[in-house]
Amino acid sequence: MAKYVTQRIIYMIITLFLIASFTFFLMKIIPGTPFTKADKLSETQLAIMKEKYGLDDPVPVQYANYMMNLVKGDLGVSFQFDNVGVTEIIVKSFGPSAQLGFQAIIFGTIFGIILGVLAALKQNTWVDYGSTFIAVLGKSIPSFVFAGLMQYYLGVKLGWFPVAFWRGPEYTILPTIALAMFPLATAARFVRTEMIEVLESDYIVLAKAKGASWFDIAFKHALRNALIPVVTVLGPLVVSLMTGSLVIEKIFGIPGIGEQFVKSIQVNDYPVIMGTTLLFAALFVVVILIVDLLYGVIDPRIRLAGGKK
Amino acid sequence: MKKSKYLLLLSLSLVVSMFLAACGGGDKGKDDDKAADKGGKSAQEIRMLESTAIPAMDSVKASDTVSFTTMNNVMEGLYRLDPNQEVVPGMADGEPTVSDDGLTYTFKIRDAKWSNGDPVTANDFVYAWKKAMDPATASEYGPYMMEGKIKGAAEIIAAAAEKKDVDLNTLGVKALDEKTLEVALEKPIPYIKSLMAFPTFYPQNQKFVEEQGDKYAQKAENLIFNGPFVLSDWDGSTDSEWSYIKNKDYWDADTVKLEKVQWNVLKDPQAQANAFETGEVDITGKLSSDVVPQYEGDERLVKWLEPTLAWLKMNQKDNKALQNPDIRKAIAQAINKQDYVDGVLNNGSIVANYAVPNEFVKNEETGKDFRDINGNKLLPYNVDAAKKAWKKGLAALGTDTVELRYLTDDTETAKKTAEYIKSQLETNLKGIKISVESVPFSVRIDRQNKQDYDLQLALWGPDYLDPMTFSDLWVTGSGNNKMSYSNPKYDKLIKDAQTTLAQSPVERYKALAEAERILLEEDAAIAPIYQRSSNVLVSEKVKNFTYHLVGPEYSFKWTSVK
Amino acid sequence: MENEKIPQEMFSPVEMDATKSEQISKPSLNYWQDAWLRVRKNKGAIVSIIILAILIIMAIVGPNITGHGYADQNLKHNNLPPRIPVLENISWLPFDGELTRKNGDTYNAYKVKHVDEYYWLGTDSLGRDIFTRLWKGTQVSLYIAFLAAAIDMIIGVLYGAISGFVGGRTDNFMQRITEILIGIPNLVVVILMIIVLKPGILSITIALTITGWVGMARVVRAQVLKLKSQEYVLAARTLGLSNGKIIGKHLVPNLAGVIIINTMFTIPNAIFFEAFLSFIGLGLQPPHASLGTLIDDGFKVLQLYPYQMIIPAIVISLIMICFNMVADGLRDALDPKMRD
């Protein structure tokens, strides 16, 4: 086990290095200028600005410089904000996004699993159809529409929740629900499919024959085996939720990293693009490792490559 | 084995939750504080919305309206703009003395204090201006605002570009004594006072700035203020909430009624309107044209004409068709602008048949609007004229089809505009084919600088109150021309206005108006489309809401709560 | 429960006929015939297939029905609500050309603007016929959806199946590659594609191709990992079946459920990814439309002209629901364990 994990961590570092390199060169091919007032600057001024930020060097030199600094833990300074370190930007904007994403994934998965299990147990009844309907709705309404409608009806018309901003727990409710629809629908659909399959298998039939209660059958025996694909799908979803949603953050005025990232791509803020990419990538590889480890925990039949003994 | 797996699962979830607690925890305390602030609000407080955070608070580095607006309220230059868009003294004590040739101005600095107790001195201005020109600062707006205006600026930029040593002392700004500032100009500038109200020309306290070093202007506590308010609760460029608190030490503190202005960032215009509806904010940001019609006839909707023009730039470089003035005239006259502003924009924007905006500047001698000279009739919509010119142009080119790329931004309005203009041109001009390319702003600017476009929809807003901020764009080889337009007659008129006519306002306006006529009527160098209108929702309780036409957007010095 | 005694005479001996014991009462069906038989029994799936077929036909012929082109503008007729002849006289149907102001007043937009024509589903802010644009948009959205699903099925399933089945070093290597692909931000790749190539349907397609299949590959791999250690695979292997046959005959049918469900999620994802690109300004170039862009545009004027969002939203939901019903039907039909 330990050997397997160490090996994976070494791979992770190589993966991150490759991602950083690819992104760096891709980013440099994107046309555009990082200077927001470039429409008002003269050629000479632009040249001075480029030199100041080291953008007049050949790309390989810039790449070498960036990698050297990266090893030292220096992510550089943002172009769009005056003299603000990339690390600071990321740390500040990641907090709200991560909190929201985590809440959404917890809320979404729990309700999704419950819906999925109920649908599987009561297959082809109104419970099943109802749960399918909710899941399809969760998938088929774009998040900006869902968020906008909730803001208008629950916030403005009914006044139940604050309309926007990021000031405390009650402010997180609407964005959490809006964000949770997707994992909820995903979990519900996958759990239903898997559960139906598992419920047919011999050991469940045996459990039934032994007279186990439906609760025990569903949650103790069947669910564990139904979770494999759910974990696989939800793993990367955790990352994409925690790394923020441009749409939700924009509509609810949340100072998160999703908006920050899209904006930095649009204004060619190279250091922020790189820093954020590295954070996302690191989260991804860590989550994927966790998912692989979870397979073994959830399903005893799966053995990890390194742990065969 | 089984047990250890559960242990692993348990520890994993523990790690994740601890990590998240650490992430969210820090912000929580702060959020609660802010929520508490909100609860105990005083009567003289208003809540505002902004669409982005403040990118920079160092006056010489800022280059955007949010930063300029903030500075305008927490700092002060020699002059500032009042609710009637007139220039009134700020740090300057009364009128400056001017030399006979109009090239040297001497300003007296009034008795005013920084928020740390230091007096505001002439040296604060000298220090800030030199800092703005210092290549090490890498200011975008400093050189842009000073080049060709302040003596010595152009030479400093040229030297910096060639990587020679730069002598900042050659810049035409001097402190004659503690309270006297002398400014030397390249050429007479009739609009100098309005220029001095621009944040790039604000003072900075040398001692404080040098003490703070790299940290200067990074957070509210790394700043000192000399304006009507002080900036508070601002945690740097990434902060989405901040507030202005009344500055007790401001020289005109008696005029300032508001105790506090609370700001929040909210980007989505519909969400802004929603927050306004529930009373969470008192004034929204500028609304998009999708939201405005919802409030048609509502008294809370405040509407004003901005001096910002949208026009089609027609790139003559390497494009045979666009080099032909008849083709350009045909394009400019084939677009029904009235239908466009009524049907598509529908937010109070007006048709522009001109290249210098309406309700922007008045002649200082006669008090008449610049637009009174040429009116709103240069290059108007006229299908017949357009078709005639088109035929003539095509005949001269010896072809019957013209394909043009239309470069534009990727915003909603820009895209809709593109669809409309494409359809108008293709309907009215036989044989034209427009392919729309909507790209992010930074890409559009990059392509403009490389002159890699045929038609481009661009917006231009002024930087100071004078027609020149629009007129000098089209001079041969100007940094903003970027479409290879060149007409010696035009260049001469602008040159005259900048030099020989600089001190006779009436003739100067005539020359600029004639230049505008040549630009549009004779050459059809650009196709003006519309002049933009701003719309914000303002709660009934707000008195004296003050907006501006150039530089900063709002002033709160005179605003109060009923 | 009553413990009744069953009288002796109710029992009769079964006649054993050695000739009939080998007879198969059901007709002999191959896998796909069998699957089709079971899909047919599922009423929901059949109705969904019919609706989908109608939508596809409308997507093809719909844009040509009204005589208004999808890009034809008429600003004098902009923002008109739906009005349909005959149906306009039925007051509870929303086809009477009436709009409601924010203060609750209703007015007939057609009378106010002096329009005699009928726009069945109304017009948008540039005065374009929404009926035509709706079907044009459906066309584009369905195209993107099918394309994404096809890529998922081909590349994703193959990649995942091979990775999971071969295992060991190959698996490890292939997984590292997908990690890199997932790690590079989608948006960077997409923006690059859209800017380097010309913005439009083709570049969106390519952008989807590059990153779209990774999720499917991971799910399939996970499932294969689970399946390959099961007894029947072991049995097949012991009996000397080749790897290809094991994958084709035993694994793929058992994977069907997951693959179909995942594909059904890929389709809306693709449709909404395209809508998201429009949301940030990188989607289709005007005047093209997709259901995503129509909803996006309509959403902005929801409070004034609700029909502009509701109409495309209904179509997109219909597509999603039908795809899901069909998917459920297919899943039940294809899964060998679900046979009755």
Short mmCIF file of N, CA, C and O in Angstrom, two decimals, chain A residues 66-103:
data_model
loop_
_atom_site.label_atom_id
_atom_site.label_comp_id
_atom_site.label_asym_id
_atom_site.label_seq_id
_atom_site.Cartn_x
_atom_site.Cartn_y
_atom_site.Cartn_z
N TYR A 66 10.12 30.91 -15.69
CA TYR A 66 8.94 30.59 -14.90
C TYR A 66 9.17 29.33 -14.08
O TYR A 66 8.87 29.27 -12.89
N MET A 67 9.73 28.30 -14.74
CA MET A 67 9.93 27.03 -14.04
C MET A 67 10.92 27.17 -12.88
O MET A 67 10.72 26.58 -11.82
N MET A 68 11.97 27.97 -13.11
CA MET A 68 12.94 28.20 -12.02
C MET A 68 12.23 28.81 -10.81
O MET A 68 12.41 28.38 -9.68
N ASN A 69 11.41 29.84 -11.09
CA ASN A 69 10.71 30.50 -9.98
C ASN A 69 9.71 29.55 -9.32
O ASN A 69 9.53 29.59 -8.11
N LEU A 70 9.09 28.72 -10.16
CA LEU A 70 8.08 27.80 -9.65
C LEU A 70 8.71 26.84 -8.63
O LEU A 70 8.15 26.58 -7.57
N VAL A 71 9.89 26.34 -8.97
CA VAL A 71 10.57 25.43 -8.06
C VAL A 71 10.83 26.12 -6.73
O VAL A 71 10.71 25.52 -5.66
N LYS A 72 11.12 27.42 -6.81
CA LYS A 72 11.35 28.18 -5.57
C LYS A 72 10.04 28.51 -4.87
O LYS A 72 10.04 29.14 -3.81
N GLY A 73 8.92 28.15 -5.50
CA GLY A 73 7.63 28.43 -4.87
C GLY A 73 7.10 29.82 -5.19
O GLY A 73 6.16 30.30 -4.58
N ASP A 74 7.72 30.49 -6.18
CA ASP A 74 7.29 31.84 -6.53
C ASP A 74 6.41 31.78 -7.77
O ASP A 74 6.85 31.41 -8.85
N LEU A 75 5.14 32.15 -7.62
CA LEU A 75 4.20 32.08 -8.74
C LEU A 75 4.12 33.38 -9.53
O LEU A 75 3.39 33.48 -10.50
N GLY A 76 4.86 34.38 -9.09
CA GLY A 76 4.88 35.64 -9.84
C GLY A 76 3.82 36.63 -9.39
O GLY A 76 3.13 36.43 -8.39
N VAL A 77 3.70 37.70 -10.19
CA VAL A 77 2.82 38.81 -9.84
C VAL A 77 1.79 39.00 -10.95
O VAL A 77 2.11 38.87 -12.13
N SER A 78 0.56 39.29 -10.55
CA SER A 78 -0.52 39.46 -11.52
C SER A 78 -0.33 40.69 -12.39
O SER A 78 0.25 41.68 -11.95
N PHE A 79 -0.83 40.62 -13.62
CA PHE A 79 -0.79 41.79 -14.50
C PHE A 79 -2.00 42.69 -14.27
O PHE A 79 -1.91 43.90 -14.32
N GLN A 80 -3.18 42.05 -14.06
CA GLN A 80 -4.40 42.86 -14.02
C GLN A 80 -4.54 43.62 -12.71
O GLN A 80 -5.18 44.66 -12.67
N PHE A 81 -3.96 43.09 -11.62
CA PHE A 81 -4.02 43.81 -10.36
C PHE A 81 -2.63 44.37 -10.09
O PHE A 81 -1.64 43.69 -10.30
N ASP A 82 -2.59 45.58 -9.59
CA ASP A 82 -1.33 46.26 -9.38
C ASP A 82 -0.49 45.56 -8.31
O ASP A 82 -0.84 45.58 -7.13
N ASN A 83 0.60 44.90 -8.74
CA ASN A 83 1.60 44.39 -7.80
C ASN A 83 1.06 43.39 -6.78
O ASN A 83 1.51 43.36 -5.64
N VAL A 84 0.05 42.60 -7.15
CA VAL A 84 -0.48 41.61 -6.20
C VAL A 84 0.06 40.23 -6.57
O VAL A 84 0.02 39.84 -7.74
N GLY A 85 0.58 39.51 -5.58
CA GLY A 85 1.14 38.19 -5.82
C GLY A 85 0.06 37.20 -6.22
O GLY A 85 -1.06 37.25 -5.73
N VAL A 86 0.40 36.29 -7.13
CA VAL A 86 -0.56 35.29 -7.59
C VAL A 86 -1.02 34.40 -6.44
O VAL A 86 -2.19 34.07 -6.31
N THR A 87 -0.06 34.04 -5.57
CA THR A 87 -0.40 33.20 -4.43
C THR A 87 -1.51 33.83 -3.61
O THR A 87 -2.47 33.17 -3.22
N GLU A 88 -1.38 35.14 -3.38
CA GLU A 88 -2.38 35.83 -2.57
C GLU A 88 -3.75 35.78 -3.24
O GLU A 88 -4.76 35.49 -2.60
N ILE A 89 -3.76 36.04 -4.54
CA ILE A 89 -5.04 36.02 -5.28
C ILE A 89 -5.70 34.65 -5.16
O ILE A 89 -6.88 34.54 -4.86
N ILE A 90 -4.88 33.60 -5.36
CA ILE A 90 -5.44 32.26 -5.35
C ILE A 90 -5.95 31.89 -3.96
O ILE A 90 -7.07 31.40 -3.79
N VAL A 91 -5.13 32.16 -2.94
CA VAL A 91 -5.53 31.79 -1.59
C VAL A 91 -6.83 32.47 -1.22
O VAL A 91 -7.76 31.85 -0.71
N LYS A 92 -6.94 33.77 -1.55
CA LYS A 92 -8.14 34.52 -1.17
C LYS A 92 -9.38 34.03 -1.90
O LYS A 92 -10.44 33.89 -1.33
N SER A 93 -9.24 33.81 -3.21
CA SER A 93 -10.46 33.51 -3.96
C SER A 93 -10.83 32.03 -3.88
O SER A 93 -11.96 31.67 -4.16
N PHE A 94 -9.87 31.18 -3.45
CA PHE A 94 -10.19 29.76 -3.39
C PHE A 94 -11.11 29.44 -2.21
O PHE A 94 -11.94 28.55 -2.30
N GLY A 95 -10.94 30.18 -1.10
CA GLY A 95 -11.74 29.92 0.10
C GLY A 95 -13.23 29.82 -0.17
O GLY A 95 -13.82 28.76 0.03
N PRO A 96 -13.86 30.90 -0.64
CA PRO A 96 -15.31 30.85 -0.87
C PRO A 96 -15.72 29.76 -1.87
O PRO A 96 -16.70 29.05 -1.63
N SER A 97 -14.94 29.61 -2.96
CA SER A 97 -15.30 28.60 -3.95
C SER A 97 -15.26 27.20 -3.35
O SER A 97 -16.15 26.39 -3.58
N ALA A 98 -14.20 26.94 -2.56
CA ALA A 98 -14.04 25.61 -1.98
C ALA A 98 -15.17 25.32 -1.00
O ALA A 98 -15.75 24.24 -1.00
N GLN A 99 -15.49 26.32 -0.18
CA GLN A 99 -16.56 26.12 0.80
C GLN A 99 -17.88 25.81 0.09
O GLN A 99 -18.57 24.85 0.42
N LEU A 100 -18.19 26.62 -0.91
CA LEU A 100 -19.43 26.44 -1.65
C LEU A 100 -19.46 25.08 -2.34
O LEU A 100 -20.46 24.37 -2.28
N GLY A 101 -18.35 24.73 -2.99
CA GLY A 101 -18.28 23.47 -3.70
C GLY A 101 -18.46 22.30 -2.76
O GLY A 101 -19.17 21.34 -3.05
N PHE A 102 -17.82 22.39 -1.59
CA PHE A 102 -17.89 21.30 -0.62
C PHE A 102 -19.33 21.14 -0.13
O PHE A 102 -19.87 20.04 -0.10
N GLN A 103 -19.96 22.27 0.21
CA GLN A 103 -21.35 22.21 0.66
C GLN A 103 -22.23 21.60 -0.42
O GLN A 103 -23.09 20.77 -0.15
#
